Amino acid sequence: MTNIRNIAIIAHVDHGKTTLVDKILHFCELFRENQQTGELILDNNDLERERGITILSKNVSVTYKDTKINIIDTPGHADFGGEVERVLNMADGVLLLVDAFEGPMPQTRFVLGKALELGLKPIVVVNKVDKPNCDPEAAHEAVFDLMFNLDATEEQLDFPTVYGSAKHNWMSDDWKNQTENIAPLLDMVLEHVPAPRVEEGTPQMLITSLDYSKYTGRIAIGRLKRGTLKENQQVTLIKRDGTPVKSKIKEVFVFDGMGRAKVSEVHAGDICAITGIEGFEIGDTIADFENPEALPTIRIDEPTMSMLFTINDSPFFGKEGKFVTSRHINDRLEKEMEKNLALRVEETEKADAFRVYGRGVLHLSVLIETMRREGYELQIGQPQVILKEVDGVKCEPIEELVVDLPEDKSGTAVEMVTMRKGEMLNMEPKGDRMIVTFNIPSRGLIGLRNALLTATAGEAIMNHRFIGFEAYKGEIPGRQNGSLISMDKGTAIPYSINRLQDRGKFFIDPGVEIYEGQVVGENSRAGDMVVNITKTKHLTNIRSAGADDKMRIAPAIKFSLEEALEYIQGDEYVEVTPQNIRLRKILLKETDRKRA
């Protein structure tokens, strides 16, 4: 089987990976002419479509000039690095997408480094050359410099480049010369991506990803390294720790277009899906029944952040959610750990609370958002960074942060990041914007995005990636302002909110149900303040001129889930239900808070 190519598409967020896959699918005539497909075909879950990002990697295959091309679309965020690392094991080459205006960005570096380590040769696609003021040649140079810095080999540095615009459906080897379609890119894939290296011998396959079907159970996905696998074949499953388990394959599928096709046997080099094998995990090897040999398993970067997940025990619990008990939450987290490699869950002293470890606030908030849509109710504590001891020194995770913002606002950004123990490494102008690079503790990133966006009137773009652990940098000042806490359970009355407006900003609208101990706003000063916003106007029978002036209530601040998680303090929880996100104190009664 020489006519197979396995490629992964890697790039920074928003440089156009999923759009490019759409165009390849259309070009290879995967759909009927009259079929309505919409855009971003592969981002098929609601969360991915709303946020416009890829979270889970996807496999599809197309046929071009009698060659089967397996394409793997990968996420661009470093928070989903666990996804990218394991998927690259299935590929023989990568398409590196770079925006012609922005050039390679921090996450590009993260994913490209992983690909070069595995010895994959990249094809560089300079995308979006139709943007005004872009410089495709400078982007090409920047990619070369980046690969040189990442210790690429001579052969990897000799990479082919193609220019074009995925959105306008053309690719060409010269950016000034626009072509009809994206055929030049696919020709380059056939020419430069090697066919899978096939060894003779007993079958070996590393399980790099998994799927679930309620009819057949768990499905193992991976690339067959050597040999052949047939349906109903007896095999040995070698676990990550080396224990062999006898097992039997039921059915074998290969990827065909957007779906899977059932085959009687699959040959080395192709990516396949296998049903019937029980109790496997990602990183296990499917090997020969008589002489099993294991493949090296997948190493995944460890988590850098943790949050406390606990059952919802607020006065409004169980009003909206279907799954509210600790058993429900525990089962759901265990199910998630099977698929989500970079996630870890530990039990705590309390039976109804779990500590969940992940790669960042985004990684964990996507899990919380998914659970909330499935009908779970839960409460989440303040995100904590994982500290560890290295040679007796307390160490914390450090990240590289790149902020892109208007030139006149760069001073503000530098000041805000240095207050959070960040060190500035580099500052370079690009057009009328400034690109500033820092090293900053992961702790300093919590809540920074909000503060930066406010300070730069929404113009700052920030990206960060984990570098490693360094010695603890000392205390970082937290949020300056305290919270406004409700004194009573009831309905928020416009009259009360209006009278308290000079005390701070509110997070709730008039007429909303609230409870004692709920955080209803931000105090304009430091320290918490208990307010009564359920008090109605005292009615008298004396009229006075101008007593009933029109009320002007400022609109409430509405947090997204990530913003809420970054906003809360150590003694607060975010209460997440299918319809609401509320902030509350852990201890609801004021007397209990004073005692504590």
Coordinates of C-alpha atoms in Angstrom, one line a residue, residues 24-579:
I24 CA -10.0 20.2 0.6
L25 CA -13.2 18.3 1.3
H26 CA -15.1 20.3 -1.3
F27 CA -12.3 20.1 -3.9
C28 CA -12.1 16.3 -3.6
E29 CA -15.8 16.1 -4.2
L30 CA -16.8 14.5 -1.0
F31 CA -20.3 15.9 -1.2
R32 CA -23.0 15.9 -3.8
E33 CA -23.3 19.2 -5.8
N34 CA -26.6 20.1 -4.1
Q35 CA -25.6 19.1 -0.6
Q36 CA -25.8 21.8 2.0
T37 CA -22.7 21.6 4.2
G38 CA -22.3 25.0 5.8
E39 CA -18.9 26.1 7.0
L40 CA -16.3 24.7 9.5
I41 CA -17.6 21.2 8.7
L42 CA -15.3 19.4 11.2
D43 CA -16.1 21.6 14.2
N44 CA -19.2 19.7 14.9
N45 CA -20.0 20.3 18.6
D46 CA -21.8 23.4 19.7
L47 CA -19.0 24.7 21.9
E48 CA -16.5 24.6 19.0
R49 CA -18.9 26.4 16.7
E50 CA -19.8 29.2 19.2
R51 CA -16.2 29.9 20.2
G52 CA -14.9 29.4 16.7
I53 CA -12.1 27.1 18.0
T54 CA -11.2 23.5 17.5
I55 CA -11.1 21.5 20.8
L56 CA -11.0 17.9 19.7
S57 CA -8.9 16.6 16.9
K58 CA -10.8 15.1 14.0
N59 CA -9.9 12.5 11.3
V60 CA -11.3 12.6 7.7
S61 CA -9.9 11.1 4.5
V62 CA -10.1 12.2 0.8
T63 CA -9.0 10.6 -2.4
Y64 CA -6.9 12.7 -4.8
K65 CA -5.2 11.2 -8.0
D66 CA -5.9 7.7 -6.7
T67 CA -4.1 8.4 -3.5
K68 CA -5.9 8.2 -0.1
I69 CA -5.0 11.2 2.1
N70 CA -5.9 10.9 5.8
I71 CA -6.2 14.4 7.2
I72 CA -6.1 15.2 10.9
D73 CA -7.3 18.6 12.1
T74 CA -5.8 19.7 15.4
P75 CA -6.6 22.3 18.0
G76 CA -4.4 25.5 18.1
H77 CA -4.6 26.4 21.8
A78 CA -1.8 25.2 24.1
D79 CA -4.5 24.3 26.6
F80 CA -5.4 21.4 24.3
G81 CA -1.8 20.3 23.9
G82 CA -2.7 16.8 25.1
E83 CA -4.9 16.4 22.0
V84 CA -2.1 17.6 19.6
E85 CA 0.7 15.5 21.0
R86 CA -1.0 12.2 20.7
V87 CA -2.5 12.9 17.2
L88 CA 0.9 13.7 15.7
N89 CA 1.9 10.1 16.3
M90 CA -0.5 9.1 13.4
A91 CA 1.0 11.5 10.8
D92 CA 3.9 11.2 8.4
G93 CA 4.0 14.9 7.5
V94 CA 2.5 18.2 8.7
L95 CA 1.0 21.2 7.0
L96 CA 2.1 24.2 9.0
L97 CA -0.4 27.1 8.4
V98 CA 0.9 30.6 9.0
D99 CA -1.0 33.8 8.7
A100 CA 0.7 36.0 6.0
F101 CA 0.2 39.2 8.2
E102 CA 0.9 37.9 11.7
G103 CA 3.6 35.3 10.9
P104 CA 4.3 32.4 13.4
M105 CA 2.7 33.0 16.8
P106 CA 3.5 31.5 20.3
Q107 CA 1.1 28.5 19.8
T108 CA 2.6 27.8 16.4
R109 CA 5.9 27.4 18.1
F110 CA 4.4 25.0 20.7
V111 CA 2.8 22.6 18.1
L112 CA 5.6 22.9 15.6
G113 CA 8.2 21.9 18.3
K114 CA 6.2 18.7 19.0
A115 CA 6.1 17.9 15.3
L116 CA 9.8 18.4 14.7
E117 CA 10.7 16.3 17.8
L118 CA 8.8 13.4 16.1
G119 CA 10.9 13.9 12.9
L120 CA 8.0 15.0 10.7
K121 CA 8.8 17.2 7.7
P122 CA 6.6 20.2 7.4
I123 CA 5.0 21.8 4.3
V124 CA 4.5 25.5 5.0
V125 CA 1.2 27.1 3.9
V126 CA 1.3 30.9 4.0
N127 CA -2.5 31.6 4.3
K128 CA -4.5 34.8 4.1
V129 CA -2.2 36.5 1.5
D130 CA -5.3 38.5 0.4
K131 CA -5.1 40.5 3.7
P132 CA -4.2 44.2 3.3
N133 CA -0.6 45.2 4.3
C134 CA 0.5 41.6 4.7
D135 CA 4.0 40.4 3.8
P136 CA 4.1 36.7 2.8
E137 CA 7.8 36.7 2.2
A138 CA 8.6 38.0 5.7
A139 CA 6.2 35.3 7.1
H140 CA 8.1 32.7 5.2
E141 CA 11.5 34.0 6.6
A142 CA 10.0 34.0 10.1
V143 CA 9.0 30.4 9.8
F144 CA 12.5 29.5 8.7
D145 CA 14.0 31.3 11.7
L146 CA 11.6 29.7 14.1
M147 CA 12.4 26.2 12.8
F148 CA 16.1 27.0 13.1
N149 CA 15.6 28.0 16.7
L150 CA 13.7 24.7 17.4
D151 CA 16.8 22.7 16.2
A152 CA 15.2 21.4 13.0
T153 CA 17.4 19.1 10.9
E154 CA 18.8 20.1 7.5
E155 CA 16.1 18.0 5.8
Q156 CA 13.3 19.7 7.8
L157 CA 14.7 23.1 7.1
D158 CA 14.5 22.4 3.3
F159 CA 10.7 22.8 3.4
P160 CA 8.4 23.5 0.4
T161 CA 6.1 26.5 0.7
V162 CA 2.8 27.2 -0.9
Y163 CA 0.9 30.6 -0.7
G164 CA -2.8 31.3 -1.0
S165 CA -6.1 32.0 0.7
A166 CA -8.1 29.1 2.0
K167 CA -11.1 31.4 2.3
H168 CA -11.0 32.3 -1.4
N169 CA -10.2 28.7 -2.3
W170 CA -6.8 29.1 -4.1
M171 CA -3.2 28.0 -3.5
S172 CA -0.1 28.6 -5.6
D173 CA 3.7 28.5 -5.3
D174 CA 3.9 32.2 -6.1
W175 CA 1.7 34.5 -4.1
K176 CA 1.4 37.2 -6.8
N177 CA -0.1 34.6 -9.2
Q178 CA -3.6 33.6 -8.2
T179 CA -4.8 30.1 -9.4
E180 CA -8.2 28.5 -9.9
N181 CA -8.2 26.1 -6.9
I182 CA -6.2 24.4 -4.2
A183 CA -4.7 21.6 -6.4
P184 CA -1.1 22.9 -6.1
L185 CA -1.3 22.3 -2.3
L186 CA -2.5 18.7 -2.8
D187 CA 0.1 18.0 -5.5
M188 CA 2.8 19.2 -3.0
V189 CA 1.4 16.8 -0.4
L190 CA 1.7 13.9 -2.8
E191 CA 5.2 14.9 -3.7
H192 CA 6.7 15.8 -0.4
V193 CA 4.9 13.8 2.3
P194 CA 6.5 10.3 2.4
A195 CA 4.2 7.3 2.1
P196 CA 4.0 5.5 5.5
R197 CA 7.1 3.4 6.3
V198 CA 5.8 -0.2 6.3
E199 CA 7.7 -2.9 8.1
E200 CA 7.0 -6.6 7.6
G201 CA 6.1 -8.7 10.6
T202 CA 3.5 -9.2 13.3
P203 CA 0.9 -6.5 13.7
Q204 CA 1.6 -3.5 16.0
M205 CA -0.7 -0.5 16.6
L206 CA -0.5 2.3 19.2
I207 CA -3.9 3.5 20.3
T208 CA -3.7 7.3 20.0
S209 CA -7.4 8.3 20.3
L210 CA -10.7 6.8 21.1
D211 CA -14.4 7.1 20.3
Y212 CA -17.5 5.8 21.9
S213 CA -20.6 4.3 20.4
K214 CA -23.6 3.2 22.5
Y215 CA -24.0 0.1 20.3
T216 CA -20.5 -1.3 20.2
G217 CA -18.9 0.4 23.2
R218 CA -15.4 2.0 23.1
I219 CA -13.6 2.2 19.7
A220 CA -9.8 2.3 19.5
I221 CA -8.3 4.6 16.9
G222 CA -4.6 4.6 15.8
R223 CA -2.3 4.0 12.9
L224 CA -1.3 0.4 12.1
K225 CA 2.5 0.4 12.2
R226 CA 3.2 -3.0 10.7
G227 CA 1.4 -6.2 9.7
T228 CA -2.3 -6.5 9.0
L229 CA -5.3 -6.7 11.3
K230 CA -8.4 -8.6 10.4
E231 CA -11.9 -8.8 11.8
N232 CA -12.5 -11.5 14.5
Q233 CA -8.7 -11.8 15.0
Q234 CA -7.2 -12.8 18.3
V235 CA -4.7 -10.2 19.6
T236 CA -2.8 -9.2 22.7
L237 CA -3.4 -5.8 24.3
I238 CA -0.2 -4.5 26.0
K239 CA -1.1 -1.9 28.7
R240 CA 1.0 1.2 29.3
D241 CA 2.8 -0.5 32.2
G242 CA 3.6 -3.5 30.1
T243 CA 1.0 -6.1 31.2
P244 CA -0.3 -8.2 28.4
V245 CA -4.1 -8.9 28.2
K246 CA -5.5 -11.4 25.7
S247 CA -8.3 -9.9 23.6
K248 CA -10.2 -10.2 20.3
I249 CA -11.0 -7.8 17.5
K250 CA -14.6 -7.7 16.5
E251 CA -14.8 -5.3 13.5
V252 CA -12.2 -3.1 11.6
F253 CA -13.0 0.3 10.0
V254 CA -11.0 2.7 7.9
F255 CA -11.7 6.4 7.5
D256 CA -13.6 7.2 4.4
G257 CA -14.6 10.8 3.8
M258 CA -16.4 12.1 6.9
G259 CA -17.4 8.7 8.1
R260 CA -15.9 5.2 8.5
A261 CA -16.1 2.2 6.1
K262 CA -16.1 -1.4 7.4
V263 CA -13.4 -3.6 5.9
S264 CA -12.4 -7.2 6.4
E265 CA -8.7 -6.3 6.9
V266 CA -6.5 -3.3 7.2
H267 CA -2.8 -3.0 6.1
A268 CA 0.1 -1.3 7.7
G269 CA 0.3 2.5 7.2
D270 CA -3.4 3.2 7.3
I271 CA -5.3 4.9 10.1
C272 CA -8.1 2.6 11.4
A273 CA -10.8 2.2 14.1
I274 CA -11.3 -1.1 15.9
T275 CA -14.2 -2.3 18.0
G276 CA -14.5 -5.3 20.4
I277 CA -11.4 -4.7 22.5
E278 CA -12.3 -4.1 26.2
G279 CA -10.5 -2.1 28.9
F280 CA -7.9 -0.3 26.8
E281 CA -6.5 3.2 27.3
I282 CA -4.8 5.7 25.1
G283 CA -1.1 4.7 24.9
D284 CA -1.7 1.0 24.9
T285 CA -0.5 -1.2 22.0
I286 CA -2.5 -3.8 20.1
A287 CA 0.0 -6.5 19.2
D288 CA 0.3 -10.1 17.9
F289 CA -1.5 -12.9 19.9
E290 CA 1.6 -15.1 20.1
N291 CA 4.6 -12.8 20.1
P292 CA 3.4 -9.4 21.4
E293 CA 5.8 -6.5 21.1
A294 CA 4.9 -3.1 22.6
L295 CA 5.4 0.3 21.0
P296 CA 6.7 3.3 23.1
T297 CA 3.7 4.9 24.7
I298 CA 2.7 8.6 24.6
R299 CA 4.2 11.1 27.0
I300 CA 1.8 13.9 27.9
D301 CA 2.8 17.2 29.5
E302 CA 1.6 17.4 33.1
P303 CA -1.3 19.7 34.2
T304 CA -0.4 23.1 35.6
M305 CA -3.7 24.2 37.2
S306 CA -6.3 22.7 39.5
M307 CA -9.9 23.6 40.6
L308 CA -12.2 22.2 43.3
F309 CA -15.4 20.8 41.8
T310 CA -18.2 20.2 44.4
I311 CA -21.9 19.6 44.4
N312 CA -24.2 22.6 44.3
D313 CA -25.5 23.3 47.9
S314 CA -26.9 26.8 47.4
P315 CA -30.5 27.6 48.3
F316 CA -31.4 27.3 44.6
F317 CA -30.0 23.8 44.1
G318 CA -31.8 21.3 41.9
K319 CA -34.1 23.8 40.3
E320 CA -32.6 23.5 36.8
G321 CA -30.3 20.6 36.6
K322 CA -31.0 16.9 36.1
F323 CA -27.7 15.6 37.6
V324 CA -27.0 17.2 41.0
T325 CA -25.5 14.5 43.3
S326 CA -21.8 13.8 43.9
R327 CA -22.2 10.3 42.4
H328 CA -23.3 12.0 39.1
I329 CA -20.4 14.4 39.1
N330 CA -17.9 11.6 40.0
D331 CA -19.2 9.3 37.1
R332 CA -19.0 12.2 34.6
L333 CA -15.4 13.1 35.6
E334 CA -14.3 9.5 35.3
K335 CA -15.9 9.2 31.8
E336 CA -14.1 12.4 30.8
M337 CA -10.7 11.1 32.0
E338 CA -10.9 8.2 29.5
K339 CA -10.8 10.7 26.5
N340 CA -9.2 13.7 27.9
L341 CA -5.5 12.8 28.4
A342 CA -4.3 16.0 30.2
L343 CA -7.0 15.8 32.9
R344 CA -6.5 14.2 36.4
V345 CA -9.1 13.9 39.2
E346 CA -8.3 13.4 42.9
E347 CA -10.7 12.8 45.7
T348 CA -10.6 15.2 48.7
E349 CA -11.4 14.7 52.4
K350 CA -15.0 15.5 51.7
A351 CA -17.1 12.9 49.8
D352 CA -18.8 15.5 47.7
A353 CA -15.8 17.5 46.4
F354 CA -13.2 16.5 43.8
R355 CA -9.9 18.3 42.8
V356 CA -9.6 18.4 39.1
Y357 CA -6.2 19.1 37.4
G358 CA -5.9 20.5 33.9
R359 CA -3.7 22.5 31.5
G360 CA -5.3 25.9 32.1
V361 CA -8.5 27.8 32.8
L362 CA -9.7 27.3 29.2
H363 CA -9.1 23.6 29.3
L364 CA -11.2 23.2 32.5
S365 CA -13.9 25.7 31.5
V366 CA -14.6 23.8 28.3
L367 CA -15.2 20.7 30.5
I368 CA -17.5 22.7 32.9
E369 CA -19.4 24.3 30.0
T370 CA -20.0 20.8 28.4
M371 CA -21.2 19.4 31.8
R372 CA -23.5 22.4 32.3
R373 CA -25.1 21.8 28.9
E374 CA -25.7 18.2 29.7
G375 CA -27.7 19.2 32.7
Y376 CA -25.2 19.1 35.6
E377 CA -25.2 21.5 38.5
L378 CA -22.0 22.1 40.4
Q379 CA -19.8 24.6 42.1
I380 CA -16.2 25.5 41.3
G381 CA -13.6 27.0 43.6
Q382 CA -10.9 29.5 42.7
P383 CA -8.3 28.1 40.1
Q384 CA -5.1 27.1 41.9
V385 CA -1.6 26.7 40.3
I386 CA 0.2 23.4 41.0
L387 CA 3.4 24.0 43.0
K388 CA 6.1 21.3 43.3
E389 CA 9.4 20.9 45.1
V390 CA 12.5 20.6 42.9
D391 CA 15.7 19.9 45.0
G392 CA 14.1 21.3 48.1
V393 CA 13.1 24.6 46.4
K394 CA 9.4 25.5 46.0
C395 CA 8.7 25.9 42.2
E396 CA 5.8 27.1 40.2
P397 CA 4.8 26.9 36.5
I398 CA 6.1 29.7 34.3
E399 CA 4.6 30.7 30.9
E400 CA 5.7 32.8 28.0
L401 CA 3.2 35.5 27.3
V402 CA 2.9 37.5 24.1
V403 CA 0.7 40.6 24.1
D404 CA -0.2 42.4 20.9
L405 CA -1.7 45.8 21.5
P406 CA -1.8 49.5 20.2
E407 CA 1.5 51.3 20.7
D408 CA 0.1 54.0 23.0
K409 CA -1.2 51.4 25.4
S410 CA 2.0 49.3 25.7
G411 CA 3.1 51.1 28.9
T412 CA -0.1 50.1 30.7
A413 CA 0.4 46.5 29.7
V414 CA 4.0 46.3 30.8
E415 CA 3.1 47.9 34.2
M416 CA 0.2 45.4 34.7
V417 CA 2.3 42.3 33.9
T418 CA 5.3 43.4 36.0
M419 CA 3.0 43.9 39.0
R420 CA 2.1 40.2 38.5
K421 CA 5.8 39.2 38.7
G422 CA 6.2 39.1 34.9
E423 CA 9.6 39.9 33.3
M424 CA 9.7 41.6 29.9
L425 CA 11.9 39.9 27.4
N426 CA 11.3 41.7 24.1
M427 CA 9.3 44.6 22.6
E428 CA 9.0 45.1 18.9
P429 CA 6.7 47.4 16.8
K430 CA 4.6 45.9 14.0
G431 CA 2.8 48.5 12.0
D432 CA 1.0 50.8 14.5
R433 CA 0.9 47.9 17.1
M434 CA 3.4 46.7 19.6
I435 CA 4.2 43.1 20.3
V436 CA 5.6 42.5 23.8
T437 CA 7.0 39.2 25.1
F438 CA 7.1 38.3 28.9
N439 CA 7.9 35.4 31.1
I440 CA 5.2 35.3 33.8
P441 CA 4.1 32.8 36.5
S442 CA 0.9 30.9 35.6
R443 CA -0.7 32.5 38.8
G444 CA -0.2 35.9 37.3
L445 CA -2.3 35.0 34.2
I446 CA -5.4 34.3 36.2
G447 CA -7.6 37.4 35.7
L448 CA -5.0 39.2 33.6
R449 CA -7.0 39.0 30.3
N450 CA -10.0 40.9 31.8
A451 CA -7.8 43.6 33.3
L452 CA -5.8 44.0 30.1
L453 CA -8.9 44.2 27.9
T454 CA -10.4 46.9 30.2
A455 CA -7.2 48.9 30.2
T456 CA -6.7 48.8 26.4
A457 CA -10.4 49.3 25.4
G458 CA -10.7 45.7 24.2
E459 CA -7.7 46.0 21.8
A460 CA -5.2 43.6 23.4
I461 CA -4.7 40.1 22.1
M462 CA -2.8 37.8 24.4
N463 CA -1.4 34.3 23.9
H464 CA 0.6 32.2 26.3
R465 CA 2.3 28.8 26.5
F466 CA 3.8 26.8 29.3
I467 CA 7.6 26.7 29.5
G468 CA 8.6 24.9 32.7
F469 CA 8.9 25.1 36.4
E470 CA 11.0 27.9 38.1
A471 CA 11.6 29.0 41.7
Y472 CA 8.5 30.6 43.4
K473 CA 8.4 34.3 42.6
G474 CA 6.7 35.5 45.8
E475 CA 3.2 36.9 46.5
I476 CA 1.1 38.4 43.7
P477 CA -1.5 41.0 44.7
G478 CA -5.0 39.7 44.1
R479 CA -8.1 41.6 43.2
Q480 CA -8.1 45.1 44.7
N481 CA -11.9 45.5 45.1
G482 CA -14.1 43.6 47.5
S483 CA -17.5 42.1 46.8
L484 CA -21.1 43.3 47.4
I485 CA -22.9 40.4 49.2
S486 CA -26.6 40.0 49.5
M487 CA -28.0 40.1 53.0
D488 CA -31.3 38.4 52.3
K489 CA -33.1 35.9 50.1
G490 CA -35.7 37.4 47.7
T491 CA -36.1 39.4 44.5
A492 CA -33.7 42.2 43.5
I493 CA -35.7 45.4 43.7
P494 CA -34.9 48.3 41.2
Y495 CA -35.4 50.9 43.9
S496 CA -32.7 49.3 46.2
I497 CA -30.2 48.8 43.3
N498 CA -30.6 52.4 42.3
R499 CA -29.9 53.7 45.8
L500 CA -26.7 51.5 46.1
Q501 CA -25.3 52.3 42.7
D502 CA -22.6 54.6 44.0
R503 CA -21.3 51.7 46.2
G504 CA -20.1 49.6 43.2
K505 CA -21.1 47.8 40.0
F506 CA -23.8 45.2 40.0
F507 CA -23.7 41.7 38.3
I508 CA -27.5 41.1 38.5
D509 CA -30.5 42.7 36.8
P510 CA -33.6 44.0 38.7
G511 CA -36.2 41.4 39.2
V512 CA -33.8 38.4 39.5
E513 CA -34.1 35.9 42.4
I514 CA -31.1 36.1 44.8
Y515 CA -30.2 34.4 48.1
E516 CA -28.3 35.3 51.2
G517 CA -24.5 35.2 50.7
Q518 CA -24.7 35.5 46.9
V519 CA -22.1 37.9 45.4
V520 CA -24.3 40.5 43.6
G521 CA -21.7 43.1 42.6
E522 CA -18.2 44.5 43.0
N523 CA -17.5 47.0 45.8
S524 CA -15.9 50.2 44.7
R525 CA -13.4 49.9 47.6
A526 CA -11.4 47.2 49.1
G527 CA -13.1 44.8 51.5
D528 CA -16.5 43.0 51.3
M529 CA -19.8 44.8 52.1
V530 CA -23.1 43.3 52.9
V531 CA -26.0 45.1 51.1
N532 CA -29.8 44.7 51.2
I533 CA -31.2 44.9 47.6
T534 CA -34.5 43.2 48.4
K535 CA -35.9 46.2 50.2
T536 CA -38.9 47.9 48.6
K537 CA -39.8 51.6 48.8
H538 CA -41.5 52.7 52.0
L539 CA -44.9 54.1 51.0
T540 CA -46.5 57.1 52.7
N541 CA -49.6 59.2 52.0
I542 CA -47.6 62.5 51.8
R543 CA -46.9 63.7 48.3
S544 CA -43.7 65.6 47.6
A545 CA -42.5 67.2 44.4
G546 CA -39.7 65.3 42.6
A547 CA -39.8 62.3 45.0
D548 CA -40.3 59.9 42.2
D549 CA -37.6 60.8 39.7
K550 CA -36.9 58.4 37.0
M551 CA -34.4 55.7 38.0
R552 CA -31.4 55.2 35.8
I553 CA -29.9 51.8 36.5
A554 CA -26.6 51.0 34.9
P555 CA -26.7 47.6 33.0
A556 CA -25.4 44.7 35.0
I557 CA -22.0 43.2 34.2
K558 CA -22.4 39.7 32.8
F559 CA -19.5 37.3 33.2
S560 CA -18.6 34.4 30.8
L561 CA -17.6 31.2 32.6
E562 CA -13.9 31.8 32.2
E563 CA -14.2 35.4 33.4
A564 CA -16.2 34.3 36.5
L565 CA -13.5 31.7 37.3
E566 CA -10.8 34.2 37.0
Y567 CA -12.7 36.8 39.0
I568 CA -13.5 35.0 42.2
Q569 CA -11.4 35.1 45.4
G570 CA -10.3 32.2 47.6
D571 CA -13.5 32.3 49.8
E572 CA -15.9 32.3 46.9
Y573 CA -17.4 29.7 44.5
V574 CA -18.9 29.9 41.0
E575 CA -22.2 28.2 41.0
V576 CA -22.9 26.7 37.6
T577 CA -26.3 25.4 36.5
P578 CA -27.8 24.8 33.1
Q579 CA -29.2 28.3 32.9

